Coordinates of N, CA, C and O in Angstrom, one line a residue:
N1 N -125.1 0.4 36.6 CA -125.9 -0.6 37.1 C -125.8 -1.7 37.9 O -126.1 -2.6 39.0
G2 N -124.2 -2.2 38.3 CA -123.7 -2.9 38.6 C -123.2 -4.3 38.0 O -122.5 -5.3 38.5
R3 N -123.8 -4.4 36.5 CA -123.5 -5.5 35.7 C -122.5 -5.7 35.5 O -121.8 -4.4 35.2
V4 N -121.3 -7.1 35.6 CA -120.6 -7.2 34.8 C -120.7 -7.3 33.3 O -121.5 -8.2 32.9
V5 N -120.0 -6.4 31.9 CA -120.1 -6.9 30.7 C -118.9 -7.1 30.1 O -117.6 -6.3 30.3
I6 N -118.7 -8.4 29.5 CA -118.0 -9.0 28.8 C -118.4 -9.1 27.6 O -119.4 -9.8 27.3
Y7 N -117.0 -8.3 26.8 CA -117.7 -8.4 24.8 C -116.1 -9.8 24.3 O -115.2 -9.8 25.0
E8 N -117.0 -10.7 24.0 CA -115.7 -11.7 22.7 C -115.6 -11.0 21.2 O -116.3 -11.1 21.1
P9 N -114.3 -10.7 21.5 CA -114.2 -10.4 19.8 C -114.3 -11.4 19.0 O -114.5 -10.8 17.6
W10 N -114.0 -13.2 19.0 CA -114.4 -13.7 17.7 C -115.7 -13.5 17.6 O -115.3 -14.1 16.3
Y11 N -116.7 -12.6 17.9 CA -118.1 -12.8 17.3 C -117.8 -11.6 16.4 O -118.7 -11.4 15.1
G12 N -117.0 -10.7 16.3 CA -116.7 -9.4 15.3 C -116.1 -9.9 13.9 O -115.5 -9.2 13.1
L13 N -115.5 -11.3 14.0 CA -114.5 -11.6 12.8 C -115.8 -12.7 12.3 O -116.8 -13.4 12.5
D14 N -115.4 -12.6 10.5 CA -116.3 -13.9 9.4 C -116.0 -15.5 9.9 O -114.9 -15.5 10.7
L15 N -116.9 -16.2 10.0 CA -116.4 -17.0 10.6 C -115.5 -17.7 10.2 O -114.8 -18.7 11.0
Q16 N -114.9 -17.9 8.7 CA -113.7 -18.3 8.5 C -112.5 -17.8 8.5 O -111.4 -19.1 8.7
E17 N -113.0 -16.4 9.9 CA -111.4 -16.7 10.1 C -111.2 -16.5 11.3 O -110.5 -16.6 12.4
R18 N -112.5 -17.1 12.0 CA -112.3 -17.6 14.0 C -111.6 -19.0 13.8 O -111.5 -19.9 12.9
G19 N -110.9 -18.9 15.1 CA -109.9 -20.4 15.3 C -108.4 -19.9 15.4 O -108.1 -19.3 14.6
S20 N -108.2 -20.0 16.1 CA -106.8 -20.1 16.8 C -105.9 -21.5 17.1 O -104.9 -21.6 17.7
Y21 N -106.8 -22.1 16.6 CA -106.2 -24.0 16.5 C -106.9 -25.0 15.7 O -108.2 -24.9 16.0
L22 N -105.8 -25.8 15.4 CA -106.8 -26.7 14.7 C -106.3 -28.1 14.8 O -105.9 -28.0 15.1
F23 N -107.8 -28.2 15.0 CA -108.2 -29.6 15.4 C -108.6 -30.9 14.6 O -110.2 -30.2 14.0
Q24 N -108.1 -31.6 14.2 CA -108.9 -32.7 12.9 C -109.9 -31.5 11.6 O -111.2 -32.1 11.4
A25 N -108.5 -31.0 11.3 CA -109.0 -30.5 10.0 C -109.9 -29.2 10.4 O -110.7 -28.5 9.2
R26 N -110.5 -28.8 11.8 CA -111.0 -27.6 11.4 C -110.9 -27.2 13.1 O -110.1 -26.9 14.0
W27 N -110.8 -25.7 12.3 CA -110.5 -24.1 13.3 C -111.7 -24.5 14.8 O -112.3 -24.6 14.8
Q28 N -110.7 -24.5 15.8 CA -111.8 -24.0 16.9 C -111.7 -22.9 17.5 O -109.9 -22.0 17.4
T29 N -112.1 -22.5 18.4 CA -111.6 -21.6 19.7 C -111.7 -21.5 21.3 O -112.0 -20.9 21.7
P30 N -110.4 -22.4 21.8 CA -110.1 -22.6 22.9 C -109.4 -21.2 23.3 O -109.7 -21.3 24.8
D31 N -108.6 -20.2 22.8 CA -108.1 -18.9 23.2 C -108.9 -17.8 23.3 O -109.8 -17.3 22.4
H32 N -108.7 -17.5 24.4 CA -110.2 -15.9 24.3 C -109.4 -14.6 25.2 O -108.5 -14.8 25.7
I33 N -109.6 -13.8 24.9 CA -109.4 -12.0 25.0 C -110.5 -11.8 25.5 O -111.5 -11.9 24.3
L34 N -111.0 -11.7 26.8 CA -112.4 -10.8 27.0 C -112.4 -10.0 27.4 O -111.1 -9.4 28.1
L35 N -112.8 -8.9 26.9 CA -113.0 -7.3 26.8 C -114.1 -6.7 27.7 O -115.1 -6.9 27.8
S36 N -113.9 -5.8 29.1 CA -114.2 -5.0 29.9 C -114.9 -4.2 29.1 O -114.5 -3.7 28.6
A37 N -116.4 -4.1 29.8 CA -117.0 -2.3 29.3 C -115.9 -1.0 29.1 O -116.3 -0.2 29.0
G38 N -115.0 -1.1 30.3 CA -114.5 0.0 30.6 C -113.7 0.1 29.2 O -112.5 1.8 28.3
L39 N -113.3 -0.4 28.2 CA -112.6 -0.4 27.0 C -113.0 0.0 25.7 O -113.2 0.5 24.9
F40 N -115.1 0.1 26.3 CA -115.9 0.8 25.1 C -116.6 2.3 25.7 O -117.4 2.6 25.0
D41 N -115.8 2.8 26.7 CA -116.5 3.9 27.0 C -115.9 5.6 27.1 O -116.1 6.2 27.0
G42 N -115.0 4.8 25.9 CA -114.1 6.4 25.1 C -113.3 7.2 25.9 O -112.9 8.3 25.9
Q43 N -112.9 6.3 26.9 CA -112.1 7.2 27.9 C -110.4 5.7 27.8 O -111.0 4.8 28.5
G44 N -109.6 6.9 27.8 CA -108.5 5.9 28.4 C -107.9 5.3 27.4 O -108.3 5.5 26.2
L45 N -107.6 3.5 27.4 CA -107.4 3.0 26.3 C -108.9 2.4 26.5 O -109.9 2.3 26.7
V46 N -109.0 2.1 24.7 CA -110.5 1.6 23.8 C -110.1 0.9 23.2 O -109.0 1.0 22.5
Y47 N -111.0 -0.2 22.6 CA -110.8 -1.1 22.0 C -112.0 -0.6 20.7 O -113.3 0.0 20.8
Q48 N -111.7 -0.8 19.6 CA -112.7 -0.4 18.6 C -113.0 -1.5 17.4 O -111.7 -2.4 17.0
P49 N -114.1 -1.9 16.9 CA -114.7 -3.5 16.4 C -113.4 -4.0 15.4 O -113.5 -2.3 14.5
G50 N -112.9 -4.5 14.6 CA -111.6 -4.6 14.2 C -110.4 -4.6 14.2 O -109.8 -4.9 13.5
D51 N -110.3 -4.6 15.3 CA -109.0 -4.6 16.3 C -108.2 -5.6 16.6 O -107.6 -5.9 17.8
F52 N -108.8 -7.0 16.4 CA -108.5 -8.1 17.1 C -108.5 -9.4 15.8 O -109.3 -9.0 14.9
K53 N -107.4 -9.6 16.2 CA -107.5 -11.1 14.2 C -106.2 -11.3 14.9 O -106.2 -12.3 16.2
V54 N -106.4 -13.2 14.5 CA -105.6 -14.3 14.7 C -104.0 -13.9 14.0 O -104.4 -14.2 12.4
E55 N -103.3 -14.6 14.1 CA -102.1 -14.0 13.1 C -101.7 -15.7 12.6 O -101.0 -16.9 13.1
R56 N -101.8 -15.8 11.5 CA -102.0 -16.9 10.7 C -101.1 -17.1 10.0 O -101.4 -17.5 8.3
S57 N -99.9 -16.3 9.8 CA -98.8 -16.1 8.5 C -98.7 -17.9 8.2 O -99.0 -18.2 9.0
D58 N -98.0 -18.1 7.2 CA -97.6 -18.8 7.1 C -96.4 -19.6 7.8 O -96.6 -20.9 7.8
L59 N -95.4 -18.3 8.0 CA -94.4 -18.9 9.0 C -94.9 -19.4 9.8 O -94.8 -20.6 10.8
L60 N -95.8 -18.8 11.0 CA -96.4 -19.8 12.2 C -97.1 -21.3 11.2 O -97.1 -21.9 12.4
L61 N -97.7 -21.0 10.5 CA -98.8 -22.2 10.1 C -97.6 -23.2 9.8 O -97.8 -24.3 10.0
K62 N -96.3 -23.0 9.0 CA -95.6 -24.2 8.9 C -94.3 -25.0 9.9 O -93.9 -26.0 10.1
W63 N -94.0 -23.5 10.7 CA -93.0 -23.6 11.4 C -93.3 -23.4 13.2 O -91.8 -23.9 14.1
V64 N -94.3 -23.0 13.9 CA -94.4 -22.8 15.2 C -94.4 -24.1 16.3 O -95.1 -25.4 15.4
Y65 N -94.5 -24.8 16.9 CA -93.7 -25.6 17.5 C -95.3 -25.7 18.4 O -95.9 -26.8 18.6
S66 N -95.9 -24.5 19.1 CA -97.1 -24.5 19.3 C -98.6 -24.9 18.4 O -98.5 -24.7 17.6
D67 N -99.3 -25.7 18.9 CA -100.4 -25.6 18.0 C -101.6 -24.6 18.3 O -102.5 -24.7 17.6
H68 N -101.2 -23.5 18.9 CA -102.2 -22.8 19.7 C -101.4 -21.5 18.6 O -100.6 -20.9 19.0
L69 N -102.5 -20.5 18.1 CA -101.9 -19.2 17.5 C -102.3 -18.2 18.3 O -102.9 -18.0 18.9
P70 N -101.4 -17.0 17.6 CA -101.3 -15.9 19.0 C -102.7 -14.8 18.1 O -102.8 -14.9 17.5
L71 N -103.1 -14.7 19.3 CA -104.2 -13.5 18.8 C -103.8 -12.5 19.5 O -102.7 -11.9 20.4
I72 N -104.0 -11.2 18.4 CA -103.5 -9.8 18.3 C -104.8 -8.5 18.5 O -105.8 -9.3 18.0
I73 N -104.6 -8.1 19.7 CA -105.6 -6.6 19.9 C -104.9 -5.7 20.1 O -104.4 -5.9 20.4
I74 N -105.9 -4.8 19.6 CA -104.6 -3.6 19.4 C -105.4 -2.8 20.3 O -107.2 -2.3 19.9
L75 N -105.3 -2.2 21.3 CA -106.1 -0.7 22.5 C -105.4 0.4 21.8 O -104.6 0.7 21.6
R76 N -106.6 1.5 21.6 CA -106.2 2.5 21.0 C -106.6 3.6 22.6 O -107.1 3.5 23.2
I77 N -105.3 4.9 22.1 CA -105.5 6.0 23.2 C -106.6 6.6 22.9 O -107.2 7.2 22.0
A78 N -108.0 6.8 24.2 CA -108.6 8.0 23.5 C -108.9 9.3 23.2 O -107.8 9.8 23.6
G79 N -109.7 9.5 22.1 CA -109.2 10.8 21.2 C -108.3 10.7 20.5 O -107.7 11.7 20.1
N80 N -107.5 9.7 20.2 CA -106.0 9.8 19.4 C -106.2 9.1 18.5 O -106.8 7.6 18.8
G81 N -106.0 9.4 17.4 CA -106.2 8.6 16.0 C -105.2 7.3 15.8 O -104.8 6.3 15.1
E82 N -104.3 7.3 17.0 CA -102.9 6.3 16.7 C -103.3 5.4 17.9 O -103.8 5.7 19.0
G83 N -102.9 3.9 18.0 CA -102.7 3.2 19.0 C -101.7 3.2 19.9 O -100.8 4.3 19.6

C-alpha cells in the first residue's frame, strides 16, 4: 500500500542481550541494522527471527580498541535451509 515498513531486530533479543556499547556500566543500542519488508517476503534473501546478535566474545570485550561491538545478521536464500 506504499507504506515504508522497517523492522528493528534489537526487539527480538532478550533485554540482557541488547546493547553494542557499554557506557557507565549500562549496555546501550546506538548501533542499528534496519530491515526492510523485502527481507520478510519469502523471496530472494530473507531474514528469520533469531538471526541477529551482538558479538560479545571475551576477546572483543578485553582487547578491541573500539567501544562499539559488531552486530551480526544472517540473511538466508529463500527456500534454502542454508544461509
